[in-house]
Each structure stands twice: as C-alpha cells, then as structure tokens.
mmCIF file of C-alpha atoms in Angstrom:
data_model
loop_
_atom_site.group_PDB
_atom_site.id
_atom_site.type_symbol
_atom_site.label_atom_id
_atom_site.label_comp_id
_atom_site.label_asym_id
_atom_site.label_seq_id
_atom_site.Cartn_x
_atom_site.Cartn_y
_atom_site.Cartn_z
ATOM 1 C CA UNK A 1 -4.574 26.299 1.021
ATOM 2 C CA UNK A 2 -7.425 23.978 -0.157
ATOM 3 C CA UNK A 3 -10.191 23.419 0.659
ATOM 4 C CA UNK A 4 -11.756 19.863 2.370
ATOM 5 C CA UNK A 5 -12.600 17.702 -0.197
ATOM 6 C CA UNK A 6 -10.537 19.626 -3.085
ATOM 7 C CA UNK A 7 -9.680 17.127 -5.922
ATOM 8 C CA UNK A 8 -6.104 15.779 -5.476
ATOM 9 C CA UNK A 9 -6.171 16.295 -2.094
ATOM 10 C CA UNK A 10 -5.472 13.302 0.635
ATOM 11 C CA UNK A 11 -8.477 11.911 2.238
ATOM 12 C CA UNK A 12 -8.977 13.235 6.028
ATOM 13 C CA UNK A 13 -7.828 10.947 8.369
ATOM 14 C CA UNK A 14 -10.852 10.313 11.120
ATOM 15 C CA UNK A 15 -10.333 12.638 14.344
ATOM 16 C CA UNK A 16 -10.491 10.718 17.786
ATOM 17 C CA UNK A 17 -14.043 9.582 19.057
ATOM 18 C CA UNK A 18 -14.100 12.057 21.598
ATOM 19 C CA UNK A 19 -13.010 15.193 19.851
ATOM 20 C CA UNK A 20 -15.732 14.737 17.229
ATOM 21 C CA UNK A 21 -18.233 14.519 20.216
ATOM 22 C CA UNK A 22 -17.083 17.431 21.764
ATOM 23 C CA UNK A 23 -16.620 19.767 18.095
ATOM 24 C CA UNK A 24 -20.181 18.161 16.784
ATOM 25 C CA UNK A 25 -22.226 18.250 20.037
ATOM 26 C CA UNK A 26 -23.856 15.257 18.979
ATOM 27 C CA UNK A 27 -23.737 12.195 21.757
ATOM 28 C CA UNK A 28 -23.097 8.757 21.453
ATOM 29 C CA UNK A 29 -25.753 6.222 22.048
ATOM 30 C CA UNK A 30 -25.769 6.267 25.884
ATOM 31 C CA UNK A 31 -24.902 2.516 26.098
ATOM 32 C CA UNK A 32 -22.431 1.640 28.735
ATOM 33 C CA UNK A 33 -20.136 0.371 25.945
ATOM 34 C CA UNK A 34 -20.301 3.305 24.142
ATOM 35 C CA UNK A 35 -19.951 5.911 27.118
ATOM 36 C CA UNK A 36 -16.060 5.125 26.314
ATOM 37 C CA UNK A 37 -13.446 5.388 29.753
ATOM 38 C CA UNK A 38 -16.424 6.965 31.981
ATOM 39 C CA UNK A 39 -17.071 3.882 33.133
ATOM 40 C CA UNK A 40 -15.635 1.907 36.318
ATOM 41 C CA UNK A 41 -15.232 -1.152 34.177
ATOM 42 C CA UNK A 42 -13.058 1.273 31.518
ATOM 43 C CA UNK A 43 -11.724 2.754 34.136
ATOM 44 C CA UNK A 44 -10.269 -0.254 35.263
ATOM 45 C CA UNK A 45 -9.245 -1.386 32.395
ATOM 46 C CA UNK A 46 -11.745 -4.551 31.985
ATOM 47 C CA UNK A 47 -10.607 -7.119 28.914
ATOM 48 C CA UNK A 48 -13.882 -8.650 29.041
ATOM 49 C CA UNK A 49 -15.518 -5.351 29.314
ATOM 50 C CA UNK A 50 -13.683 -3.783 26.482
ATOM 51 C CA UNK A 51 -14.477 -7.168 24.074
ATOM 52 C CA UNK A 52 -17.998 -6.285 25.091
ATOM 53 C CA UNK A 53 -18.136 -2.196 23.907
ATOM 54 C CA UNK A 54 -16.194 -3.911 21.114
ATOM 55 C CA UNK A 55 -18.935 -6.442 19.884
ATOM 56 C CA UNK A 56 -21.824 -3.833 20.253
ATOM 57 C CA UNK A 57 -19.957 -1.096 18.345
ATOM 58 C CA UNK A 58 -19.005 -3.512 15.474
ATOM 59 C CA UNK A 59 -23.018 -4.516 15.835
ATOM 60 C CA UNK A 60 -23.838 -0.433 15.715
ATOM 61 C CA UNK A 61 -21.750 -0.079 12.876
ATOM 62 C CA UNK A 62 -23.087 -3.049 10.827
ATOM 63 C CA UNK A 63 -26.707 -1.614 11.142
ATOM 64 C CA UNK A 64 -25.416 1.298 10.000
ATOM 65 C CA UNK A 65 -23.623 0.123 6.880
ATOM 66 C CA UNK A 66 -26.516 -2.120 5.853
ATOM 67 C CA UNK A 67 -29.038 0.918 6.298
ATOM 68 C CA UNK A 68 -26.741 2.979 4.176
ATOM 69 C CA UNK A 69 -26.750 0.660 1.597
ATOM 70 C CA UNK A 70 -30.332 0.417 1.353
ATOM 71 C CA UNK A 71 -29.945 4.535 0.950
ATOM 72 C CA UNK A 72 -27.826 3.804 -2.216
ATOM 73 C CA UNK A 73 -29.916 1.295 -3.706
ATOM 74 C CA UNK A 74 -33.032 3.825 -3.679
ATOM 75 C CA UNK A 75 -30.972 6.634 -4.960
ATOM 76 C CA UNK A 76 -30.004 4.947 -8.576
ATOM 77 C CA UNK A 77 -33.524 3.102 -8.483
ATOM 78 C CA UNK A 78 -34.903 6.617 -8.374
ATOM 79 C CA UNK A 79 -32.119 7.991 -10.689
ATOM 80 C CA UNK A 80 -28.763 10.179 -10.106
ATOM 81 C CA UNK A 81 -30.476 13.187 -11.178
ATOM 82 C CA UNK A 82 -33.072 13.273 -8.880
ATOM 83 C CA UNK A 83 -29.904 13.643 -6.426
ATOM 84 C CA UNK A 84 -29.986 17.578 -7.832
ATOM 85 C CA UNK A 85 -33.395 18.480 -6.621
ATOM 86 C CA UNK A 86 -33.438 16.747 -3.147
ATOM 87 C CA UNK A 87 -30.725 18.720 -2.294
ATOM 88 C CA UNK A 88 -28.350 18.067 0.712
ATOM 89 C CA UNK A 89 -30.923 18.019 3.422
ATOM 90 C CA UNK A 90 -31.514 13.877 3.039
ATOM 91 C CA UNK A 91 -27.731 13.038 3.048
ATOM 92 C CA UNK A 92 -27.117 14.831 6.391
ATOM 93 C CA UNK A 93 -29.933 13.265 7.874
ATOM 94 C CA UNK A 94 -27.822 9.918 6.618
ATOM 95 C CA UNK A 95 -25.263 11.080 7.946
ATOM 96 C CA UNK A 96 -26.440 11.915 10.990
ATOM 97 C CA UNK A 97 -27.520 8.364 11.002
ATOM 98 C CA UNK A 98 -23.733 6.609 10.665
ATOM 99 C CA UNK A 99 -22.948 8.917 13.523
ATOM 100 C CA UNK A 100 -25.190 7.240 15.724
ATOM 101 C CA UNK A 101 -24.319 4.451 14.565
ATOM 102 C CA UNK A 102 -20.930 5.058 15.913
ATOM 103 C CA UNK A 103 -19.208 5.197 12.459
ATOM 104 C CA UNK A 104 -18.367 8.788 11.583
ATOM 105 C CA UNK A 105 -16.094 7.356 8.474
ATOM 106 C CA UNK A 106 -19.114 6.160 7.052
ATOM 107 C CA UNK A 107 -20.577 9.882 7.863
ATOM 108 C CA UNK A 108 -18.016 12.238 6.443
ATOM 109 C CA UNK A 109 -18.675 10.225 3.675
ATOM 110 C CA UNK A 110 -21.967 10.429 3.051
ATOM 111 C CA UNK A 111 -21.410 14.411 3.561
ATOM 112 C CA UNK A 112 -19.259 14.268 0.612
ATOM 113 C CA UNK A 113 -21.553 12.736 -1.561
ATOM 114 C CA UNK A 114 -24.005 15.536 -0.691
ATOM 115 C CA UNK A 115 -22.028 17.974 -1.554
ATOM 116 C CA UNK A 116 -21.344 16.419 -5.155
ATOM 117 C CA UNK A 117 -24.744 17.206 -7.208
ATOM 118 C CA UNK A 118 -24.787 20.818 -8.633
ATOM 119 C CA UNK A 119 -21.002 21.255 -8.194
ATOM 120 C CA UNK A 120 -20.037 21.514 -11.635
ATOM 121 C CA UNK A 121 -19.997 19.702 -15.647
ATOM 122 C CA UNK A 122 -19.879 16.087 -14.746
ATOM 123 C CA UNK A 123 -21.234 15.804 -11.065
ATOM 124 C CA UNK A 124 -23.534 12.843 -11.950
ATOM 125 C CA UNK A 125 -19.898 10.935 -12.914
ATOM 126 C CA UNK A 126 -18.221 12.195 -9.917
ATOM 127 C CA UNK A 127 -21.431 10.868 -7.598
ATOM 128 C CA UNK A 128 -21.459 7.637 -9.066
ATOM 129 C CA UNK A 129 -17.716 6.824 -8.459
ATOM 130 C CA UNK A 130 -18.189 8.102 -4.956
ATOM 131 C CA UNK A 131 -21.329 5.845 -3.978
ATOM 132 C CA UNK A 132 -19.071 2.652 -5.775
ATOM 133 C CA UNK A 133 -16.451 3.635 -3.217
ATOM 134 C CA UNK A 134 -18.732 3.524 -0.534
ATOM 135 C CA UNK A 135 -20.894 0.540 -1.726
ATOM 136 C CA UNK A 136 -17.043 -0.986 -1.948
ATOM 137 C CA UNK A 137 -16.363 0.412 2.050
ATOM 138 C CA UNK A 138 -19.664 -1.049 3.298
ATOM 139 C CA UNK A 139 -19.213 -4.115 1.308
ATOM 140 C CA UNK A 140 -15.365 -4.420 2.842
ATOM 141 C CA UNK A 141 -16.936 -4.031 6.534
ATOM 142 C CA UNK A 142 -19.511 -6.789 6.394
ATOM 143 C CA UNK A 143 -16.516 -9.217 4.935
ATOM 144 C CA UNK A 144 -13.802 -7.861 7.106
ATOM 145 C CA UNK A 145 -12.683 -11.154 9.194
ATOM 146 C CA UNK A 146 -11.886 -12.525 5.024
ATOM 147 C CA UNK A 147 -9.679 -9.533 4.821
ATOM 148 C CA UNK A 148 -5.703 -9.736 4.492
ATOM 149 C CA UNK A 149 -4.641 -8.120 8.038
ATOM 150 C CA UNK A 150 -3.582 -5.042 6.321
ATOM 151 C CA UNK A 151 -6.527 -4.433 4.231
ATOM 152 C CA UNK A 152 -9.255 -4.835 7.272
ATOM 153 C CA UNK A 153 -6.817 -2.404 9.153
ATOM 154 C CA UNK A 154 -8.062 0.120 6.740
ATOM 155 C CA UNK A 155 -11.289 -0.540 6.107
ATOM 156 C CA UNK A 156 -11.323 -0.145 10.367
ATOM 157 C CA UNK A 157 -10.047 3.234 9.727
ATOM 158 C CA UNK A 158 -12.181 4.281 7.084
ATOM 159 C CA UNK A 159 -15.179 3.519 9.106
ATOM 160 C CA UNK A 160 -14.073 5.182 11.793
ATOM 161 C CA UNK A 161 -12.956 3.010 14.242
ATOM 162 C CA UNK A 162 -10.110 4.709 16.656
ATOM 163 C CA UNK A 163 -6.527 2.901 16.804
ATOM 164 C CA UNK A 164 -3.402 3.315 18.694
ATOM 165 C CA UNK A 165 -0.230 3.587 17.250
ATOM 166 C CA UNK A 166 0.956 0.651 17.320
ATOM 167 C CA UNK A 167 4.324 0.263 15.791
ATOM 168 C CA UNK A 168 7.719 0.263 16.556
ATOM 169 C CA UNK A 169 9.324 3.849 17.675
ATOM 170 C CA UNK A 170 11.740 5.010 14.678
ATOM 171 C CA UNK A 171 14.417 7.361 15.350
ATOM 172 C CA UNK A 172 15.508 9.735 11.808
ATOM 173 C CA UNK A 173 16.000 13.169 11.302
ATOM 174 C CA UNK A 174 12.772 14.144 10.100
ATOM 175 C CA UNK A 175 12.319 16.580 7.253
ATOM 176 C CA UNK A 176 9.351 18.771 7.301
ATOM 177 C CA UNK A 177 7.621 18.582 3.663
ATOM 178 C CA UNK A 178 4.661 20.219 3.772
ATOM 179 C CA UNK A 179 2.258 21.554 6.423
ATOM 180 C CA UNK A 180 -1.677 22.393 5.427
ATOM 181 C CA UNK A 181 -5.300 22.953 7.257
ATOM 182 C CA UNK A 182 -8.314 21.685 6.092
ATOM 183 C CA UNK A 183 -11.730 22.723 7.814
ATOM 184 C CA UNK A 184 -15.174 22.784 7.989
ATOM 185 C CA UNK A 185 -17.823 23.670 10.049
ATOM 186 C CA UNK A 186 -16.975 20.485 13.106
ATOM 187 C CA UNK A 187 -13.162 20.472 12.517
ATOM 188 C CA UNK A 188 -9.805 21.653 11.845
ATOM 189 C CA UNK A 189 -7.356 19.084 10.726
ATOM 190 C CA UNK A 190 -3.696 19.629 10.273
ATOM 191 C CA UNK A 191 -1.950 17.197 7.945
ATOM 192 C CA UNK A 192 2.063 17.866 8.328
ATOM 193 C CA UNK A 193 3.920 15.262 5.977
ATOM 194 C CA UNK A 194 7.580 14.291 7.107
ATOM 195 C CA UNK A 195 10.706 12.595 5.083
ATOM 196 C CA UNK A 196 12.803 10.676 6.993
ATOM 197 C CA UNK A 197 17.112 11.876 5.782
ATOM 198 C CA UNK A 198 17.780 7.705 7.115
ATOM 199 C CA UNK A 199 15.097 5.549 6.427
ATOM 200 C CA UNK A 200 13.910 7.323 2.903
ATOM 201 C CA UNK A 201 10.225 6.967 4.582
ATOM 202 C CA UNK A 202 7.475 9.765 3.916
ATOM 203 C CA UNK A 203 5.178 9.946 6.878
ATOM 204 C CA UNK A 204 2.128 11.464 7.724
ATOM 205 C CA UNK A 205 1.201 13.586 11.126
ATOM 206 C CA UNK A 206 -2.589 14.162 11.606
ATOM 207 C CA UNK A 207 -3.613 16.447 14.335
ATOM 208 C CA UNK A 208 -7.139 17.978 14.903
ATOM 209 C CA UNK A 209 -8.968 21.286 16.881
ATOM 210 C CA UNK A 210 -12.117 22.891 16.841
ATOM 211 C CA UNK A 211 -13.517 25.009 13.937
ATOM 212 C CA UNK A 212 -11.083 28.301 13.542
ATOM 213 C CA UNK A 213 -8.628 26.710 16.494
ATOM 214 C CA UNK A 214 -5.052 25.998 14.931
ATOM 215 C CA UNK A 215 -4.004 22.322 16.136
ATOM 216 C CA UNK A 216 -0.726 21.597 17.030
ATOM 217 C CA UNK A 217 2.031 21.012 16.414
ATOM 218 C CA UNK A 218 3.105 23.437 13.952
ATOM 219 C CA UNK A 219 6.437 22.671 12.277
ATOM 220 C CA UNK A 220 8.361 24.342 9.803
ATOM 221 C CA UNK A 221 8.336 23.464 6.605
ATOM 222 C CA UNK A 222 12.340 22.840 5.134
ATOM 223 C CA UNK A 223 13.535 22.317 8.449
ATOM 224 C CA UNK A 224 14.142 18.904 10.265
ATOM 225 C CA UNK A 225 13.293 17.496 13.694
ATOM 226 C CA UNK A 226 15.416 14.478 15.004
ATOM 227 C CA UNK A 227 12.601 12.567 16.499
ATOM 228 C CA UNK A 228 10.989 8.850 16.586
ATOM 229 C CA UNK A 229 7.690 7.883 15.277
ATOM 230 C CA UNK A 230 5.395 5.220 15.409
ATOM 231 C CA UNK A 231 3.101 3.895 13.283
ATOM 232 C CA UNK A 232 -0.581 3.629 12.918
ATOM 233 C CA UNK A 233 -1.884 -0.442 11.738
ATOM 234 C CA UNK A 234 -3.305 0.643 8.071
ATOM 235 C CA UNK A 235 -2.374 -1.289 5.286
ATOM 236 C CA UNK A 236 0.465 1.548 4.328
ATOM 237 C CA UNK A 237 1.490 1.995 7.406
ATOM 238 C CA UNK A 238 2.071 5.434 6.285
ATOM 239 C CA UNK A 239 0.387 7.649 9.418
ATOM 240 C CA UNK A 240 2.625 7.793 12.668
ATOM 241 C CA UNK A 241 2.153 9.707 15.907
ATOM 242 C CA UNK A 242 5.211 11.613 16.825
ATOM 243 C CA UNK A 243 7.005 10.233 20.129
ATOM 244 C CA UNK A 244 10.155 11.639 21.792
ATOM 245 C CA UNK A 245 11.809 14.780 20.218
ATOM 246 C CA UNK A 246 15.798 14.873 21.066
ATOM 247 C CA UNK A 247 16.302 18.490 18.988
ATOM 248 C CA UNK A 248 14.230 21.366 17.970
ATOM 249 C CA UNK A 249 13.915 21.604 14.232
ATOM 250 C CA UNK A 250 16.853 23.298 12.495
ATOM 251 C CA UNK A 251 18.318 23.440 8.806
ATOM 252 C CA UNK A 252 18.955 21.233 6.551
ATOM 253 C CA UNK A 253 20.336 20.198 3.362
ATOM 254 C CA UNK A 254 18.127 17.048 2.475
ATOM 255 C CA UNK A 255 15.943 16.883 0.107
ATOM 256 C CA UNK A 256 13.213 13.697 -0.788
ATOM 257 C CA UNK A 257 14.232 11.724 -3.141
ATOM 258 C CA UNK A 258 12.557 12.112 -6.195
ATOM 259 C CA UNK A 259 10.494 10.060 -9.022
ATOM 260 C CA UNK A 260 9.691 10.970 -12.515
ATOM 261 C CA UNK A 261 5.942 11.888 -12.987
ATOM 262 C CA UNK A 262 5.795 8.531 -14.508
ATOM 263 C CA UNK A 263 6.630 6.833 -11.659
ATOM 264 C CA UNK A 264 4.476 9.149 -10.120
ATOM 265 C CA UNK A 265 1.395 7.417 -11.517
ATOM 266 C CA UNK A 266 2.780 3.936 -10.735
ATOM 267 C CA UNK A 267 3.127 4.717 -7.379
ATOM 268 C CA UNK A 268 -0.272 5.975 -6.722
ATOM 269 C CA UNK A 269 -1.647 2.506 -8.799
ATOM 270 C CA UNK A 270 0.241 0.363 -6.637
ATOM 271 C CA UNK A 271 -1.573 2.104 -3.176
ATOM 272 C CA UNK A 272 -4.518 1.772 -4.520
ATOM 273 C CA UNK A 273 -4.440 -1.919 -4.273
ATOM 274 C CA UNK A 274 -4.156 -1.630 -0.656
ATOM 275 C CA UNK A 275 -5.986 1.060 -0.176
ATOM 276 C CA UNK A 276 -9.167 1.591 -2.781
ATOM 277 C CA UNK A 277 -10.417 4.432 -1.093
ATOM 278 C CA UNK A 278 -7.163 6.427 -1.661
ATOM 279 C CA UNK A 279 -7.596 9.794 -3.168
ATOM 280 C CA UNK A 280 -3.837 10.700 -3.382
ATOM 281 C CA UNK A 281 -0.005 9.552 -2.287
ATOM 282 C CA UNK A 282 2.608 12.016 -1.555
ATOM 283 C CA UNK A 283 5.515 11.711 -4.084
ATOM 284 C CA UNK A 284 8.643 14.225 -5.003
ATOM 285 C CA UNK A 285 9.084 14.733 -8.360
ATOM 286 C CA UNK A 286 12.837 15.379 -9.486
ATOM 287 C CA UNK A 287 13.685 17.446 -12.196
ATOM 288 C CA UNK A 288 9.833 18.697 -13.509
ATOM 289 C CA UNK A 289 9.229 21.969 -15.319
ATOM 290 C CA UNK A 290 5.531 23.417 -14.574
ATOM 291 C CA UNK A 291 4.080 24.444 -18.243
ATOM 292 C CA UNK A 292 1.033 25.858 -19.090
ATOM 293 C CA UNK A 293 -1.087 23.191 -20.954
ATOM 294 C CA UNK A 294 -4.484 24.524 -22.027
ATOM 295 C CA UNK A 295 -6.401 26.019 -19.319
ATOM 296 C CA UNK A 296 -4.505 24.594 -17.120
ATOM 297 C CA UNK A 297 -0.860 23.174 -15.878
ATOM 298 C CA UNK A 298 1.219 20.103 -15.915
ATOM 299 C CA UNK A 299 4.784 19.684 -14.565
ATOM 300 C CA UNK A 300 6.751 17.999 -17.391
ATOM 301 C CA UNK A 301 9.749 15.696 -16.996
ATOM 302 C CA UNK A 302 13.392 17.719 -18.053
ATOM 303 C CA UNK A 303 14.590 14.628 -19.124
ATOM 304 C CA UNK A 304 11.772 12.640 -20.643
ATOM 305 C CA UNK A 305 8.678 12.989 -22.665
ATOM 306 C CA UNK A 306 6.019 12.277 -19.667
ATOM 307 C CA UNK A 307 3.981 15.131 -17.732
ATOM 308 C CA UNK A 308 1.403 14.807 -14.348
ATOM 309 C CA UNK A 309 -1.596 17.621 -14.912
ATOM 310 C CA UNK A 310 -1.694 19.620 -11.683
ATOM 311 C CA UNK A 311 -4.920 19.492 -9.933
ATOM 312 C CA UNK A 312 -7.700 22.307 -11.495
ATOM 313 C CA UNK A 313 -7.780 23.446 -7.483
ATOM 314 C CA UNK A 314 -4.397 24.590 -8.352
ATOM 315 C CA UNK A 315 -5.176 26.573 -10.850
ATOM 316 C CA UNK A 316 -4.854 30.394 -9.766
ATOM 317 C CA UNK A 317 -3.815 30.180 -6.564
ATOM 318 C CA UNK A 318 -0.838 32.474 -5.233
ATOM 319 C CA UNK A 319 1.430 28.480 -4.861
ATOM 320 C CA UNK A 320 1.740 28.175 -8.755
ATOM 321 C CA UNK A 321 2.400 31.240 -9.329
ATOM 322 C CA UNK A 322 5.541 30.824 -6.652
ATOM 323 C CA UNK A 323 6.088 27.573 -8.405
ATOM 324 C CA UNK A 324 6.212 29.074 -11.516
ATOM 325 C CA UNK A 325 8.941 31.844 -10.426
ATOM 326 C CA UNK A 326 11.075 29.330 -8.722
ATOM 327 C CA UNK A 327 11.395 27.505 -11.762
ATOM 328 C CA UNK A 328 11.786 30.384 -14.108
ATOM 329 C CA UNK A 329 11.818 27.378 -17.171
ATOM 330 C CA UNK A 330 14.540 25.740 -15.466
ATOM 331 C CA UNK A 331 14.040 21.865 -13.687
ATOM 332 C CA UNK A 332 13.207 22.208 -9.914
ATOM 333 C CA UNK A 333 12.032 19.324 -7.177
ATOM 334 C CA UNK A 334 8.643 19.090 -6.327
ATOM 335 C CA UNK A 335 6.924 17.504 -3.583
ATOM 336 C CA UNK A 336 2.707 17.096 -3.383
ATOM 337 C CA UNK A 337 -0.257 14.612 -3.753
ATOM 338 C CA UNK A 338 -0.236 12.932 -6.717
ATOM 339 C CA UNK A 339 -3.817 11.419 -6.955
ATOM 340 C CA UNK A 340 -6.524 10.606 -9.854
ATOM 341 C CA UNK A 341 -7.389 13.864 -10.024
ATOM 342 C CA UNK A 342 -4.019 15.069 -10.750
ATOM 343 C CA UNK A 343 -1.031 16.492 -8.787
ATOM 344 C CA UNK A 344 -1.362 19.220 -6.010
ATOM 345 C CA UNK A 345 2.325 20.694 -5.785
ATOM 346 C CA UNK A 346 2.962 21.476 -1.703
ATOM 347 C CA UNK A 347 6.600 22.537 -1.716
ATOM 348 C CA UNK A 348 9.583 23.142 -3.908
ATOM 349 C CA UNK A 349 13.266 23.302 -4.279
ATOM 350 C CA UNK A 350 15.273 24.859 -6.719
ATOM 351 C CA UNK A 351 18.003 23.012 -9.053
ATOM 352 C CA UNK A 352 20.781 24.878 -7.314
ATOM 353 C CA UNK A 353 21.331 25.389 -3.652
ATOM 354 C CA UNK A 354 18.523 27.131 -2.009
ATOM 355 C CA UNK A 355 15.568 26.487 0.721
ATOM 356 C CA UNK A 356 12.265 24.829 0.253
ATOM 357 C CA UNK A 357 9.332 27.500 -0.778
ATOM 358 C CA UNK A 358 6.231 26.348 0.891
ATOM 359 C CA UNK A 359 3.719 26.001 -1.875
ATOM 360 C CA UNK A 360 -0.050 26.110 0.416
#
C-alpha cells in the first residue's frame, strides 16, 4: 500500500464539502451561501439562491487563488532554499487559508508542497515543478469562462468545487482491477479502479471515511460486478459513481486489454493535455517481464525492445516481490499507474490460466 502523495501514484480526488468539514473540524465561513442545504432557501431548492452561494464561492475562491499566488511569488523572490529552514509551519497556515476560502483543492495542494523540502536528493526540482503546477491551477481558475468545457470541468475539480455525476448510467460487467487506501491525518480515501468486459472503459470509484475508518464499498479485486455507472463532468470523464447493482461480484475470465509500455507512455502524454495536473493514468501492460535494472526495476516488453521503470515507492515492498514470483522470467499482464514518475504495478495475471494476484 502507498502512501498519499507516493510518486506514481494518482492524484486524490477531492472528498465532498461536508465530509472534509466534519473529518477537519474546521468550519466554513458562516455565510448563508456557504452554510450549504441548512438553509430554508437550500432547503427548498432556490435557483436564484443557489446562483447566489454560487457567485460568492467562485468570489471566495478567487481571493484565495490570487493570495496564494502572491505566496509563490515571495517564495522564489526569497529563494527555494529558504523553503528548507521555514519548515512546514507557513504552508499549513496557507493552507489553512484556501480552506477558508472554500477551496480545499487549492489546500491539499499547498500541503504537498510543504511536505517537499528536506524529502530527499533533488527536492528543490521536485518543489519547483509543483508550485508551476499550481501557478498553472490558479492561473486556469482566474481564465476559466476561456476554457474548452472539458478543461474548466477540471480545473473545477482540482480546486475543489463538488459535482454530481452527471452522465449517462452505463450498464457492463465490471471487472474489479485494483482496490487501495490512501490516508492521512483528515481522511481515508479508497480508490477502486474498474474495467468494463463491454465497453473496454477503465473507471475510477472514489469513496472517503474518517482517519483509520475503512470506506466503502469494498470489492474484490479479479472478480466482476454487473452494474451501471455514471460519470463525473472532468475532461476524462474517467471517475463514475456506481448506480444500480443487478449481481453480486463473481468470477471471471476477463482480463484488460493490454498496451505495450510504449504505448504506455503515449497514453499518459495524451491525458496530460487535458488534464496538466495529472500525476498518473491507469494502463494494462500485456506481455511485460519485471527485471531488475540498477537499484531498481522496470517491466520490459517480451516482444520488443522498450521498458517502463517501476516507481522507486515500489521498490521493496512485499507487491514486487509477488510480481516477481508470478512471473518467474516468463511474460505476465500487468495493470497499475503509469505516471512521470514511473509505473506502480497494482495487479497481475499470469500468461496461462490463473486469477489476478492483488499487487497493494
């Protein structure tokens, strides 16, 4: 299991307004538009009233963006290394800051970028990207009505805005991938991601609890659901919320199709353009061999002279070492998040007949 934040990993999806209030303890600004459905006009489902919460969130979130920005500009004015001996006590404070502001996106964030300095060789590179992506984020908020549809959908998302699934139900038999935790000290978030046997679509299910509380549900992994699912309006379209079930999960002989690591990499390019804050994309890799390449590991195409370096998170943990017995030098099918940090191997299959081997 990694842990939040771990290189290769997917970016956490933002947990519902009201379940970071209640795992944070912090309040909202006690505006009536911000109280959310306490009051009679949200109650009552208001259009004019709900326009108007709209407007002064958007306004909340705009102060917040342009005060963060200012926060970057001082920090390389004053220097990246400085960021080493202030420690992490000013970025919470910021953070703090974009939660008031009604923009926890912007917040978990900025507590990323605090934990960067003193984590290891090349942390000043690592903090710089980061505060581009944000500068980029902040930059993408303040020009969001110029935005392709898709494109301001996630910038929405990555600020923190809430949304509604919003798409049309679709009914597949839904193979279970992968199922992992990430937590910290506010949240627990469940990522569970799901191949459609029909539609050949890869799916993501995001669920969230309080610090050391499982979420639900818990599926799993190498079985399949028959189930519909709708998506959420990013510019992947790639999170759903799962709808009506019609049969418990039960076994199966699919498999995800699979990509060489090559394609791989031109997969997670191509996301990127609609997505720039993207860490990683899930991807099955057909026919890859994990080898030992320096201090680390890469899986290496059977067939082909190309090879994806596995994440350095991977490194040691008790999922390569099942990866590596599985394949036993022979080709096997391996699904993860391929990213530019590398690929994080989730599940596996043998060549043969056999079941998937949960990886995390």
């Amino acid at each position: 299991m990694r842990e939040p934040g771990a290189e290769g990993a997917v970016p956490k999806g933002e947990a519902p307004e009201g379940a970071l209030r209640g795992v944070t303890g912090r309040r909202e600004p006690s505006d009536a538009g911000a109280a959310g459905p306490t009051t009679p006009a949200a109650r009552s489902g208001d259009p004019e009233a709900a326009r108007r919460r709209a407007e002064r969130r958007a306004e909340r979130i705009t102060a917040g963006a342009t005060e963060l920005e200012q926060r970057l500009a001082d920090l390389l004015r004053a220097g990246l290394a400085g960021a080493e001996q202030t420690g992490h006590g000013p970025w919470e404070e910021t953070a703090a800051r974009m939660v008031d502001a009604q923009a926890p996106g912007l917040a978990s964030r900025v507590r990323e970028l605090g934990a960067i300095p003193s984590s290891g060789p090349g942390w000043p590179v690592r903090l710089l990207e980061e505060c581009a992506l944000l500068h980029l984020l902040d930059r993408g908020w303040s020009h969001r009505e110029r935005l392709p549809d898709g494109l301001a959908a996630t910038v929405r998302s990555r600020v923190g805005l809430p949304a509604s699934a919003d798409g049309p139900p679709v009914r597949d038999h839904w193979l279970v991938l992968a199922q992992y935790d990430t937590a910290d000290v506010r949240l627990t978030t469940r990522r569970i991601w799901l191949y459609g046997a029909e539609t050949h679509r890869t799916v993501l299910l995001l669920s969230y609890g309080a610090a050391g509380r499982s979420p639900e549900p818990a599926l799993p992994v190498g079985l399949a659901l028959e189930a519909e699912v709708s998506a959420y309006p990013d510019a992947g379209r790639q999170r759903v919320a799962l709808g009506r079930t019609f049969a418990p999960p039960g076994p199966t002989r699919t498999r995800p199709r699979g990509v060489t690591t090559s394609g791989a990499a031109v997969r997670y390019g191509e996301a990127l353009r609609d997505d720039p804050w993207l860490d990683a994309v899930p991807v099955a890799l057909e026919r890859v061999v994990p080898v030992p390449d320096g201090d680390g590991w890469q899986l290496a195409d059977a067939d082909g002279d190309s090879a994806l370096p596995l994440a350095r998170t991977t490194g040691n943990q008790p999922g390569l070492w099942r990866l590596v017995a599985l394949s036993g030098g022979a080709p096997v099918t391996v699904f993860g998040e391929c990213g530019h940090r590398g690929f994080t191997p989730l599940t596996a299959w043998p060549a043969g007949p056999g079941t998937a081997v949960p990886l995390c």
